[in-house]
CSV table of C-alpha atoms and ligand atoms in Angstrom, one decimal:
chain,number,residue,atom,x,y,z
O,896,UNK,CA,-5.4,-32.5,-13.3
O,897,UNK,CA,-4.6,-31.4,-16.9
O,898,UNK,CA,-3.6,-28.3,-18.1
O,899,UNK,CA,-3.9,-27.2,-21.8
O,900,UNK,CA,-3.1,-23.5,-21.7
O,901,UNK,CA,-1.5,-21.5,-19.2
O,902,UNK,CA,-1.0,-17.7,-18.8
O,903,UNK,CA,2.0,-17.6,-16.6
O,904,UNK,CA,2.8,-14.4,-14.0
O,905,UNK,CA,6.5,-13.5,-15.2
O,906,UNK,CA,8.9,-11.0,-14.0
O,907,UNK,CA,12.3,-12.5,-15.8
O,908,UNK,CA,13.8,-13.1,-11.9
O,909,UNK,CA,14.7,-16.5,-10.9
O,910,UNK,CA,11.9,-17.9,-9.4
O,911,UNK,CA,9.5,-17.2,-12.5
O,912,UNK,CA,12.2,-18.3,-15.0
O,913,UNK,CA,13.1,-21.7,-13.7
O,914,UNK,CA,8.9,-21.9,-13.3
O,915,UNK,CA,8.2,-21.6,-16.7
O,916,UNK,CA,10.8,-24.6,-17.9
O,917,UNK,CA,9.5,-26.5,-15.3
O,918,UNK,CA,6.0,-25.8,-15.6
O,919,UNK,CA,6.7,-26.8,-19.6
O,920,UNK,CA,8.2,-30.2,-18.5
O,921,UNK,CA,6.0,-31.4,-16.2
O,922,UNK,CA,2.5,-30.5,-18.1
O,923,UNK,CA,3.5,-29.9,-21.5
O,924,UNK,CA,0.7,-27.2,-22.1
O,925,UNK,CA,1.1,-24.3,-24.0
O,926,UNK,CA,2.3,-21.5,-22.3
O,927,UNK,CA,2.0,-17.5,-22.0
O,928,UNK,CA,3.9,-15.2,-20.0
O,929,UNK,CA,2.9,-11.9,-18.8
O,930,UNK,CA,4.5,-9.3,-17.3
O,931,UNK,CA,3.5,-5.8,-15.9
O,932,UNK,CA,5.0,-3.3,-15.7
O,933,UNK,CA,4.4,-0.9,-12.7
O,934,UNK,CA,7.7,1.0,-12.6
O,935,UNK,CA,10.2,-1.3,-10.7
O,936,UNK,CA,13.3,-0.8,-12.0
O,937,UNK,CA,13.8,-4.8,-13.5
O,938,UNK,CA,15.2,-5.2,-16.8
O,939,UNK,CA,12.2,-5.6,-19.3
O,940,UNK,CA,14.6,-5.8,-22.2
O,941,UNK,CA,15.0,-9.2,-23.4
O,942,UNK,CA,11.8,-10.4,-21.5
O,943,UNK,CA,10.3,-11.8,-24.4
O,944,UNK,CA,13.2,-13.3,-26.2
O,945,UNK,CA,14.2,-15.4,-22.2
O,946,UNK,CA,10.6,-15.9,-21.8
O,947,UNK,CA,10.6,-18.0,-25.8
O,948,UNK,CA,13.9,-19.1,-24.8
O,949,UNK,CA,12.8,-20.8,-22.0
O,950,UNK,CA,9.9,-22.7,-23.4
O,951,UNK,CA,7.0,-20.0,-23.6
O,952,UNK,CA,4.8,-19.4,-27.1
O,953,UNK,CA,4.1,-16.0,-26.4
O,954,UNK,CA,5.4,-13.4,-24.1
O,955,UNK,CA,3.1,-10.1,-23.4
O,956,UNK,CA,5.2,-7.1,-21.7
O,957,UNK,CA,2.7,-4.4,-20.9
O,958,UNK,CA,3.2,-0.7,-19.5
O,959,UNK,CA,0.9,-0.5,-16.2
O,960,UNK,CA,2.4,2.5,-14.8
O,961,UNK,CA,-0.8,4.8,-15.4
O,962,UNK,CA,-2.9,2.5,-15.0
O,963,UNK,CA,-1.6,1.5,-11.3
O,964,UNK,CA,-1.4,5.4,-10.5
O,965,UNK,CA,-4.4,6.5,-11.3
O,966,UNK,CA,-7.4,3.3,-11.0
O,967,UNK,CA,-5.0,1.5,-8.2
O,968,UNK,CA,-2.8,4.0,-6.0
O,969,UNK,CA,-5.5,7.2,-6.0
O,970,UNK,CA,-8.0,5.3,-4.4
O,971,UNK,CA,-6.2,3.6,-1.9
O,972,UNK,CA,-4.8,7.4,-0.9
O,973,UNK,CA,-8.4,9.2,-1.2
O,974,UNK,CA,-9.1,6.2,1.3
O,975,UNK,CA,-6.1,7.0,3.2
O,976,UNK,CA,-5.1,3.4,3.2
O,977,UNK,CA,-2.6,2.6,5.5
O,978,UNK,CA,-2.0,-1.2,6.7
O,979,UNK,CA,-1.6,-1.1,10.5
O,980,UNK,CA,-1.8,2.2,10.6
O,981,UNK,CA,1.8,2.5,8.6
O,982,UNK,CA,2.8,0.5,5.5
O,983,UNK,CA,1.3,2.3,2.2
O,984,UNK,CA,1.1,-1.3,0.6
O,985,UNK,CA,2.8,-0.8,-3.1
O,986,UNK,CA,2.8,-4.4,-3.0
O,987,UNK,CA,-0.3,-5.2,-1.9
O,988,UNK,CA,-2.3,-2.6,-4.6
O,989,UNK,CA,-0.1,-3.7,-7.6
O,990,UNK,CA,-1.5,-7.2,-7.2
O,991,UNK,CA,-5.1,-6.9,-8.1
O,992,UNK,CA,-4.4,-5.0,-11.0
O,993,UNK,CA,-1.9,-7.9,-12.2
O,994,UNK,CA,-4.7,-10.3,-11.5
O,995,UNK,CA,-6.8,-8.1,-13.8
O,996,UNK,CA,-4.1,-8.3,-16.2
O,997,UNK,CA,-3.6,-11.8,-16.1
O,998,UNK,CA,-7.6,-12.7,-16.2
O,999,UNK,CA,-8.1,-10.6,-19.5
O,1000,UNK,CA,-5.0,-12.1,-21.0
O,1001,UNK,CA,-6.3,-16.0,-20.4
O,1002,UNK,CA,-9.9,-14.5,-21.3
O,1003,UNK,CA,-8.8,-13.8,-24.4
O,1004,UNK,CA,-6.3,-16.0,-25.2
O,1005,UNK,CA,-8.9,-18.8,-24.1
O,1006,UNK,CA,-6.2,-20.4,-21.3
O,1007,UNK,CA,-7.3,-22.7,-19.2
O,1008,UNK,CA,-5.2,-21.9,-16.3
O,1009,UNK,CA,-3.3,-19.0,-14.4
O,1010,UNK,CA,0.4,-19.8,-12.6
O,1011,UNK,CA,2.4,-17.5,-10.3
O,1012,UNK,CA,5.3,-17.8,-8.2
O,1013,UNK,CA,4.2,-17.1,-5.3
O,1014,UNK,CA,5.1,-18.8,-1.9
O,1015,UNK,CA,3.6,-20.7,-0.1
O,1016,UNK,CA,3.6,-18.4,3.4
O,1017,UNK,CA,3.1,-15.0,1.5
O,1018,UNK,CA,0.3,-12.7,1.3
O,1019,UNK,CA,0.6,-12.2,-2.5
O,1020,UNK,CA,-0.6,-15.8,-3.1
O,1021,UNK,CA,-4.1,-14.8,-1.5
O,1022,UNK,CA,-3.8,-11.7,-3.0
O,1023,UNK,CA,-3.8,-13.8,-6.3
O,1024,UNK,CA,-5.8,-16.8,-6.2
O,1025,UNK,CA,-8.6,-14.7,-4.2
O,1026,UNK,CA,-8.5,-12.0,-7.1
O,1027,UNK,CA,-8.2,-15.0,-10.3
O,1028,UNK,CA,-11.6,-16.7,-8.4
O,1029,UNK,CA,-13.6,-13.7,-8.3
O,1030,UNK,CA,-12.5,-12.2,-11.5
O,1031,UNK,CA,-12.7,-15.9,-13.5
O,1032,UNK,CA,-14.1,-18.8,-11.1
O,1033,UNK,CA,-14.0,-21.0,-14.0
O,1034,UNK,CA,-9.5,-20.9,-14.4
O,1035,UNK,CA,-7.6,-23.2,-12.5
O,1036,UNK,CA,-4.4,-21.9,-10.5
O,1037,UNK,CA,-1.5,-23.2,-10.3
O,1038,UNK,CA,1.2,-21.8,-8.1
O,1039,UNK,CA,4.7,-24.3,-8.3
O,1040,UNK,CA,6.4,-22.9,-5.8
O,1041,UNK,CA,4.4,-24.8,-2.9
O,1042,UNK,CA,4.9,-27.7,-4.7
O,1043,UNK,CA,8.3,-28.0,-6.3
O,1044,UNK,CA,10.8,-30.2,-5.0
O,1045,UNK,CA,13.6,-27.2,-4.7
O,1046,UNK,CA,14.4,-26.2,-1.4
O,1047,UNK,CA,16.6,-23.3,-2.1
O,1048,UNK,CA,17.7,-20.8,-4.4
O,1049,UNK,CA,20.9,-22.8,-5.0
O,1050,UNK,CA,19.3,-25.8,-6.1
O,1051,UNK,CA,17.0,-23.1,-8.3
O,1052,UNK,CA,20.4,-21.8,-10.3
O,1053,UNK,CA,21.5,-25.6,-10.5
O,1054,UNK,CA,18.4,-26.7,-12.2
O,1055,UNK,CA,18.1,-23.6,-14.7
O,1056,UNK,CA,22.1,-23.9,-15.5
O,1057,UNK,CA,21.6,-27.2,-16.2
O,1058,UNK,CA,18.3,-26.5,-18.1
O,1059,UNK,CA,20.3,-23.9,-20.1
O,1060,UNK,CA,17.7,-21.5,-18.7
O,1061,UNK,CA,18.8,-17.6,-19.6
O,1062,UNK,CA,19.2,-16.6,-16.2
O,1063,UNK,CA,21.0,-13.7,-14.9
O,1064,UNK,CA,23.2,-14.5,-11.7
O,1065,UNK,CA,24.2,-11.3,-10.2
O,1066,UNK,CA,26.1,-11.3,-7.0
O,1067,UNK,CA,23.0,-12.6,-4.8
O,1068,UNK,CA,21.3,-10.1,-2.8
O,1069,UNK,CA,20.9,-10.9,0.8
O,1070,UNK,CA,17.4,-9.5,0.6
O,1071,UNK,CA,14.3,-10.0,-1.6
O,1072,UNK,CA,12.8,-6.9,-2.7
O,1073,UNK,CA,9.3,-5.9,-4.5
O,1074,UNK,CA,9.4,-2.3,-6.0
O,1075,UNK,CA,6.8,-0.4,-8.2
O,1076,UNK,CA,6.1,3.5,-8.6
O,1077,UNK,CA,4.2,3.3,-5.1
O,1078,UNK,CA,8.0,2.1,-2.8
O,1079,UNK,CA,10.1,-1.2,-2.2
O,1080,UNK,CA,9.8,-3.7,0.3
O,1081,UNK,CA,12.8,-5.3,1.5
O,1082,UNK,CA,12.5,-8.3,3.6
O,1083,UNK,CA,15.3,-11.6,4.5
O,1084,UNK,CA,18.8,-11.7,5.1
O,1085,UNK,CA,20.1,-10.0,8.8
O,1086,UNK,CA,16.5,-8.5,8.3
O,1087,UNK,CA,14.7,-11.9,9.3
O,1088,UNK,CA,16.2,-10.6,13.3
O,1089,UNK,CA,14.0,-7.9,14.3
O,1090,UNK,CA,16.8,-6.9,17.1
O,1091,UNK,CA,19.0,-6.5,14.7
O,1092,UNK,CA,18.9,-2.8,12.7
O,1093,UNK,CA,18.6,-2.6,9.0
O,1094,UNK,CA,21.8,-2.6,7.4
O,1095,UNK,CA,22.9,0.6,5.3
O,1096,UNK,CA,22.3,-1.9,2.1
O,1097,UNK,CA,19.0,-2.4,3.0
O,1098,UNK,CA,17.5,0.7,1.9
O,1099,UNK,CA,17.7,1.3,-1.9
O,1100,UNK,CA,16.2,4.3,-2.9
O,1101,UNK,CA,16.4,6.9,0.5
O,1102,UNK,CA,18.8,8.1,2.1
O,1103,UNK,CA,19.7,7.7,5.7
O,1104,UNK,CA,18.5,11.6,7.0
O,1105,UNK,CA,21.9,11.7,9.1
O,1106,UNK,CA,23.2,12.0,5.6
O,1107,UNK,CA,20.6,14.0,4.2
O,1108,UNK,CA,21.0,17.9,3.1
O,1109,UNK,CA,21.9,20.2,5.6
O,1110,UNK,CA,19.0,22.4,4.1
O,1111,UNK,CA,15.8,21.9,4.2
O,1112,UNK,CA,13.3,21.6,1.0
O,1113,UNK,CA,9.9,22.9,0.6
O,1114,UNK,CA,7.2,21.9,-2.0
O,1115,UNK,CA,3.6,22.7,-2.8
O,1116,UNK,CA,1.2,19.8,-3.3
O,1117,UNK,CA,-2.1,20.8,-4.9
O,1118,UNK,CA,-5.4,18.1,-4.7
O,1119,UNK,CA,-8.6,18.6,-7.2
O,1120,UNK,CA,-10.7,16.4,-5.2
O,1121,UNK,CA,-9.0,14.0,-3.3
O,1122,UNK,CA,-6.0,13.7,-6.3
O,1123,UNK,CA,-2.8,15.6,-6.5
O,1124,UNK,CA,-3.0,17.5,-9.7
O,1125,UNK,CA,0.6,19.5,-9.4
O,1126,UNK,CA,3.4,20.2,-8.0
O,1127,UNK,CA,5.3,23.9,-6.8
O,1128,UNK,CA,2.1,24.6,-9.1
O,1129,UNK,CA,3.6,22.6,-12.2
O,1130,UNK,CA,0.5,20.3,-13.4
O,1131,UNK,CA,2.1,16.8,-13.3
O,1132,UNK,CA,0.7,13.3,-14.9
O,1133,UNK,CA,0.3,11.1,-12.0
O,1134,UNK,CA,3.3,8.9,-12.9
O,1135,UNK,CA,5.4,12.1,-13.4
O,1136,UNK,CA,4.1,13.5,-10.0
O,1137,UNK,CA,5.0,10.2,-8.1
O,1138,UNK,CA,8.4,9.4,-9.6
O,1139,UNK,CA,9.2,13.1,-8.8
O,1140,UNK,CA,8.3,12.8,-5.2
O,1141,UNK,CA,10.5,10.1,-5.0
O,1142,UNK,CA,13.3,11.8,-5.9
O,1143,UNK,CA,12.7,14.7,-3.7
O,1144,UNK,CA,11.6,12.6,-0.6
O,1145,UNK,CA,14.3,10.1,-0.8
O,1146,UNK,CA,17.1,12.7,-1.1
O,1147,UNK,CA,16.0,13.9,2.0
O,1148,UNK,CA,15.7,10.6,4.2
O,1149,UNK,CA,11.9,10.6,3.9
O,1150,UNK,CA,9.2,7.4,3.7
O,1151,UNK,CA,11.5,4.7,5.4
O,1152,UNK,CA,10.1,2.3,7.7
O,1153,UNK,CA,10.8,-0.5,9.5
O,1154,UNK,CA,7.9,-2.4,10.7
O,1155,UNK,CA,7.0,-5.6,12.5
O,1156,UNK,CA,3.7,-6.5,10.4
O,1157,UNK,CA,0.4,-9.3,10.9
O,1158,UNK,CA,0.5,-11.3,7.5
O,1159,UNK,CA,-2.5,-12.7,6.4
O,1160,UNK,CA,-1.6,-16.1,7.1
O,1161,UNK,CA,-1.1,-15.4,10.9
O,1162,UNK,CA,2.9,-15.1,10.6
O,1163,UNK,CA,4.6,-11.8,12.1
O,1164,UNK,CA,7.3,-10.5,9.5
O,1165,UNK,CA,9.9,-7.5,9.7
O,1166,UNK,CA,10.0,-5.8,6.2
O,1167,UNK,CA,11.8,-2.7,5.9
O,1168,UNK,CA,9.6,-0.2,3.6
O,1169,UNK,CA,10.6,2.8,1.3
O,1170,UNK,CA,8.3,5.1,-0.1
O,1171,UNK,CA,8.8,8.5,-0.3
O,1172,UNK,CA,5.9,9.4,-2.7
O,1173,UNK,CA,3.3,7.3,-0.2
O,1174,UNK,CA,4.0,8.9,2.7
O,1175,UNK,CA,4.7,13.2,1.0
O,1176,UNK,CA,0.9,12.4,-0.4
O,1177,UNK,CA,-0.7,10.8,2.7
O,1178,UNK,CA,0.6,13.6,4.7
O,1179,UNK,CA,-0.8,16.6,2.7
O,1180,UNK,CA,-4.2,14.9,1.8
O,1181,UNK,CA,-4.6,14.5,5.3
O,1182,UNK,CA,-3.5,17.6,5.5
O,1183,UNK,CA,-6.3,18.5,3.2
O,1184,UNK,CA,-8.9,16.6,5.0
O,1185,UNK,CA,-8.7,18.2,8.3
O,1186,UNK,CA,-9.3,21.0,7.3
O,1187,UNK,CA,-12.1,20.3,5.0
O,1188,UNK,CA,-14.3,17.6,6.0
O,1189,UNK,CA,-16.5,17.9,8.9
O,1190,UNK,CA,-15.8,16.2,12.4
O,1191,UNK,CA,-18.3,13.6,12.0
O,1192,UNK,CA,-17.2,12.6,8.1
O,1193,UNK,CA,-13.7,13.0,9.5
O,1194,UNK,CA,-13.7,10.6,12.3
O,1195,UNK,CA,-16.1,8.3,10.8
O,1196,UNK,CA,-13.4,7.9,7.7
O,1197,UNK,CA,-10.9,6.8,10.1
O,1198,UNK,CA,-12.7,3.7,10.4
O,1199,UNK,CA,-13.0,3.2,7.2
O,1200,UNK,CA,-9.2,4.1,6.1
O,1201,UNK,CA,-8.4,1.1,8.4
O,1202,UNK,CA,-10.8,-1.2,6.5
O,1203,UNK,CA,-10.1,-0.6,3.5
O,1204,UNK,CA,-6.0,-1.3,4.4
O,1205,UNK,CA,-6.9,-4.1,6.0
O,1206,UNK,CA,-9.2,-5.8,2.5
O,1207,UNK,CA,-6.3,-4.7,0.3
O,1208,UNK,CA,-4.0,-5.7,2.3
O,1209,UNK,CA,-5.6,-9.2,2.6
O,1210,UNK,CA,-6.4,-9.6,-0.8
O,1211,UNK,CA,-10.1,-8.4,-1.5
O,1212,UNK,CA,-9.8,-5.6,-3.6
O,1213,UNK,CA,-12.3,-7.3,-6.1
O,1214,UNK,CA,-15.0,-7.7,-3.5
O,1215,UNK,CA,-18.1,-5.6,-2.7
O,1216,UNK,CA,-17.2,-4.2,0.7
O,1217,UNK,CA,-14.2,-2.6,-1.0
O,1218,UNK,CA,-16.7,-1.2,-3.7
O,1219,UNK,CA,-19.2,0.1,-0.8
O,1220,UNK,CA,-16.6,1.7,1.3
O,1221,UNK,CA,-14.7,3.5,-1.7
O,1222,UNK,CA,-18.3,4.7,-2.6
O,1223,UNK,CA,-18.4,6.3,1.0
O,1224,UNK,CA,-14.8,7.8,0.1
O,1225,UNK,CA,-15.6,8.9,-3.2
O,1226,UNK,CA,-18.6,11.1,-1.6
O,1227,UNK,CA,-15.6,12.5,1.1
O,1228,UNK,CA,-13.5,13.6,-1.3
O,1229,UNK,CA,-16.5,15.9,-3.0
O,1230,UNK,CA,-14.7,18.9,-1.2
O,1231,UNK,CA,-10.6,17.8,-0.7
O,1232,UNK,CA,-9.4,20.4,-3.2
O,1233,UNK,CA,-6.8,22.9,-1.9
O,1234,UNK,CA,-3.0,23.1,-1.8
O,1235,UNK,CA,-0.3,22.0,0.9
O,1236,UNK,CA,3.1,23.3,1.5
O,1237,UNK,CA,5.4,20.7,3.2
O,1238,UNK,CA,9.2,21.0,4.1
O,1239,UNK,CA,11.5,18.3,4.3
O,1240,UNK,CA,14.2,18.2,6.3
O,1241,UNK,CA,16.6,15.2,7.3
O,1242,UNK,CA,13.4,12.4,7.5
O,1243,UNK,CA,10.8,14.7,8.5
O,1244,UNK,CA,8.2,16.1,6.6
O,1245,UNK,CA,6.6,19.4,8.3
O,1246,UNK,CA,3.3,20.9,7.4
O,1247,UNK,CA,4.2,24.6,6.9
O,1248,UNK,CA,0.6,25.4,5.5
O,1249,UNK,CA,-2.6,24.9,4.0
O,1250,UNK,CA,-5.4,26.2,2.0
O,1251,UNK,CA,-8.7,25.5,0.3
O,1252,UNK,CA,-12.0,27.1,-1.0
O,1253,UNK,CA,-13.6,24.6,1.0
O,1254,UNK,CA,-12.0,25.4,4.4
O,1255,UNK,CA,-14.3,25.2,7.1
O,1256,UNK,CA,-11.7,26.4,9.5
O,1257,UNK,CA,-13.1,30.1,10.5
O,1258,UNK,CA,-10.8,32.7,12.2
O,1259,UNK,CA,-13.5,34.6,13.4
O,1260,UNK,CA,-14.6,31.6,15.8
O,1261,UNK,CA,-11.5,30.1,16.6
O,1262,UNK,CA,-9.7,33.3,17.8
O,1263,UNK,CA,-8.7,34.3,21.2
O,1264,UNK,CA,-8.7,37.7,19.9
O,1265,UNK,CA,-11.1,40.9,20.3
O,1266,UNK,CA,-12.4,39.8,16.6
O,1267,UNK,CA,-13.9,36.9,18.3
O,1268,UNK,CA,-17.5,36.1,16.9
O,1269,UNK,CA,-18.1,32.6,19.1
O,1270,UNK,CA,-21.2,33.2,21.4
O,1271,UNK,CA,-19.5,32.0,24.6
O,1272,UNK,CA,-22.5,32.2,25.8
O,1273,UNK,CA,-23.9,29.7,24.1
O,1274,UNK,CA,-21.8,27.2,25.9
O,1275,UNK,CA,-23.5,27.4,28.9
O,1276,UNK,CA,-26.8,25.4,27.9
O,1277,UNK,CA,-24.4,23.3,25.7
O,1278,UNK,CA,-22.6,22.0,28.4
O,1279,UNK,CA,-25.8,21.7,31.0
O,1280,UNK,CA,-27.3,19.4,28.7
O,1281,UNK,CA,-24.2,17.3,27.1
O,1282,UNK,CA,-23.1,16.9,31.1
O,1283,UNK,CA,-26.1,15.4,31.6
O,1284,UNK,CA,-26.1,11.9,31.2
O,1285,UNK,CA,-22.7,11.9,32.9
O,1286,UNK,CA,-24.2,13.6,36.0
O,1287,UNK,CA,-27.0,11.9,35.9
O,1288,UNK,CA,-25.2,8.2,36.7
O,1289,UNK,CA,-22.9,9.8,39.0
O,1290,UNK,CA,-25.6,10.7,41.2
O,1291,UNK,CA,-27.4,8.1,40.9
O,1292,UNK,CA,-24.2,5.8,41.5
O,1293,UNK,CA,-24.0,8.1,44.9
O,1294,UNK,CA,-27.8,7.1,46.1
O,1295,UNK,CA,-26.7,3.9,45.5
O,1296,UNK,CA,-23.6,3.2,47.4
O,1297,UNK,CA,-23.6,3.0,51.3
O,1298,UNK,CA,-21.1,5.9,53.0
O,1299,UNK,CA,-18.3,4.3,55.2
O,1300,UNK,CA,-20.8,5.8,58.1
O,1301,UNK,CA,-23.8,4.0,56.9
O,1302,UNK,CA,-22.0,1.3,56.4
O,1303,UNK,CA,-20.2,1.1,60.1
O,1304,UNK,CA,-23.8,1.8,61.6
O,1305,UNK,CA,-25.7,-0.7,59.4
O,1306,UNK,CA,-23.3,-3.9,60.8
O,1307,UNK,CA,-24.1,-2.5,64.3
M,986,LIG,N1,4.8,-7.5,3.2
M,986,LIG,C1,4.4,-6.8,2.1
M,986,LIG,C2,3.0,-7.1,1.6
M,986,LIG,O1,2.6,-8.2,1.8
M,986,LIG,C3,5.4,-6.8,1.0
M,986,LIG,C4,5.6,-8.2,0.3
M,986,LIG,C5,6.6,-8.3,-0.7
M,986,LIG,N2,7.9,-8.1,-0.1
M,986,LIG,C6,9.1,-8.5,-0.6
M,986,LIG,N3,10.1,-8.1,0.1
M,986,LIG,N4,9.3,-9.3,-1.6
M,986,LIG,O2,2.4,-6.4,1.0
């Protein structure tokens, strides 16, 4: 296979920066880095002199940050996406808009093929090469690291000191981590033994809620239909509003996780999760959405929040059940305006109270009081009629079934 003209998926790291030289040796095509930039904390100075440096024409560098908050992040939280009931995916919704990304820059650069570095056991390969063939079925993919002959990261440095390759070799870290605005995932190292407990190290931007303030903290969250809006009442721009939950949530312990996941390719995998932004907005929109929706739309959404996890998780953002369902969520989230008040204390988040104009919680029926306006009355028939099935089969099943009596006399 021959490749002319390849947009390249760079971050700067290692892996990308020894697969650009080698991609240049081996198939001496033109090639085009891009990077995104979705608020992990990775130098993105000097990207585009190391990515020339290392045998790349031209090098894009692009600010995503919005962009991921508010067409990426918002709708997997109106959905209430959460993979296995738990992990709020930062990972897994930063790659589709990379693929985007990626797809526009070959579009217009007229490249004939896409590379990442993705491994061969991963779930951000499918997320990749799923999104690249739906969004551009004409491109061809390349992805070197399933088929390079370097076994480690050892042999990686080796090759890109030797290659003169602009690499920066910190003291290596036991663990490989993905961040963006939405948390980190940690995985490797002593984290590889799921009997084994995560190392203080692990865990990069919480802290541990033994050590957390003595005091506890509490913020208001308001929504305008399904989106957070402000904070303690201070309108915030989406980036603004996450990097400051972050603060605030990890000072106080909040949004770690350490979970035993189902990857897409069938392999179990320990990752240890931060992400106290994720989980502060989850809390409050469901929050929101109790009180708000109705019990049918409520439960029926359940179903659908685990859907939706489970086709971004596994890579099919760009696909037209996603669109379908996130039409169904869009029409929940008609009503999901209020305000919630949360406190935060040593890893715990505490709803301490909510409101909205669109309440459908009523005092006047729930209360036990005198000011009670439920017909209890009313209940009666309810119940004679919602019973009804139920006691229909049990008597029925008693017709059916022989006593111990009629059963003693019938074998005489
Ligand atoms: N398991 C997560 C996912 O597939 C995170 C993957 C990236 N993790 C990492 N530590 N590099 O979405």
């Amino acid at each position: 296979m021959s490749y002319k003209k390849i947009v390249v998926a760079y971050s700067g790291g290692l892996d990308t920066s020894v697969m650009v030289h080698w991609l240049k040796n081996k198939y001496d095509a033109e090639l085009i880095t891009v990077t995104g930039n979705l608020g992990q904390k990775d130098e993105l100075e000097n990207l585009e002199e190391k990515a020339k440096l290392t045998g790349a024409s031209k090098s894009y560098i692009l600010d995503l940050q919005k962009e991921f908050i508010t067409e990426y992040v918002w709708k997997a939280l109106k959905a209430g996406a959460l993979y296995e009931g738990q992990y709020p995916m930062a990972t897994a919704i930063g790659r589709p808009l990379l693929v985007k990304l990626m797809v526009d820059i070959a579009l217009a650069e007229g490249a004939d093929t896409i590379a990442h570095g993705c491994t061969g056991k991963g779930n951000d390969q499918v997320r990749f090469e799923v999104g690249i063939q739906t969004l551009a079925p004409h491109l061809k993919i390349l992805a070197p690291l399933r088929i390079w002959e370097f076994k480690s990261r050892e042999e990686e440095i080796d090759y890109a000191l030797e290659h003169k390759i602009p690499i920066k070799i910190k003291k290596a870290s036991p663990y490989s981590i993905d961040e963006n605005l939405w948390g980190i995932a940690v995985e490797c190292g002593v984290l590889e033994d799921p009997t084994v407990q995560p190392p203080a190290d692990a865990y990069q931007i919480t802290s541990s809620p033994k050590d957390a303030p003595d005091k506890a903290e509490s913020i208001s969250i308001e929504f305008v239909k399904g989106i957070p809006v402000s904070l303690n009442r201070k309108p915030l721009p989406a980036v603004d509003l996450v990097k400051e939950l972050n603060v605030i949530g990890g000072k106080h312990g909040i949004g770690r996780m350490d979970l035993i996941e189902n990857r897409v390719v069938g392999i179990k995998s320990r990752e240890v999760y931060e992400a106290p932004a994720a989980v502060i907005l989850h809390t409050a929109h469901k929050e929101l959405e109790k009180l708000i929706l109705d019990k049918e739309t409520f439960r029926f959404k359940q179903g659908v929040s685990d859907k939706v996890a489970n086709l971004i998780y596994d890579g099919l953002w760009f696909s037209p059940l996603f669109d379908s369902l996130m039409a169904f969520v869009d029409s929940t989230q008609e009503n999901i305006s209020g305000s919630v008040t949360l406190e935060f204390y040593k890893g715990n988040i505490t709803v301490l109270s909510r409101s909205s104009l669109f309440s459908l919680y009523n005092k006047d029926l729930a209360t036990y009081t005198i000011e009670d306006k439920f017909d209890h009355k009313a209940a009666e028939g309810f119940l004679a009629l919602y019973g009804l099935p139920y006691k229909t089969l049990s008597l029925v099943k008693a017709a059916n079934t022989p006593s111990e009596t009629k059963a003693h006399e019938v074998a005489h």
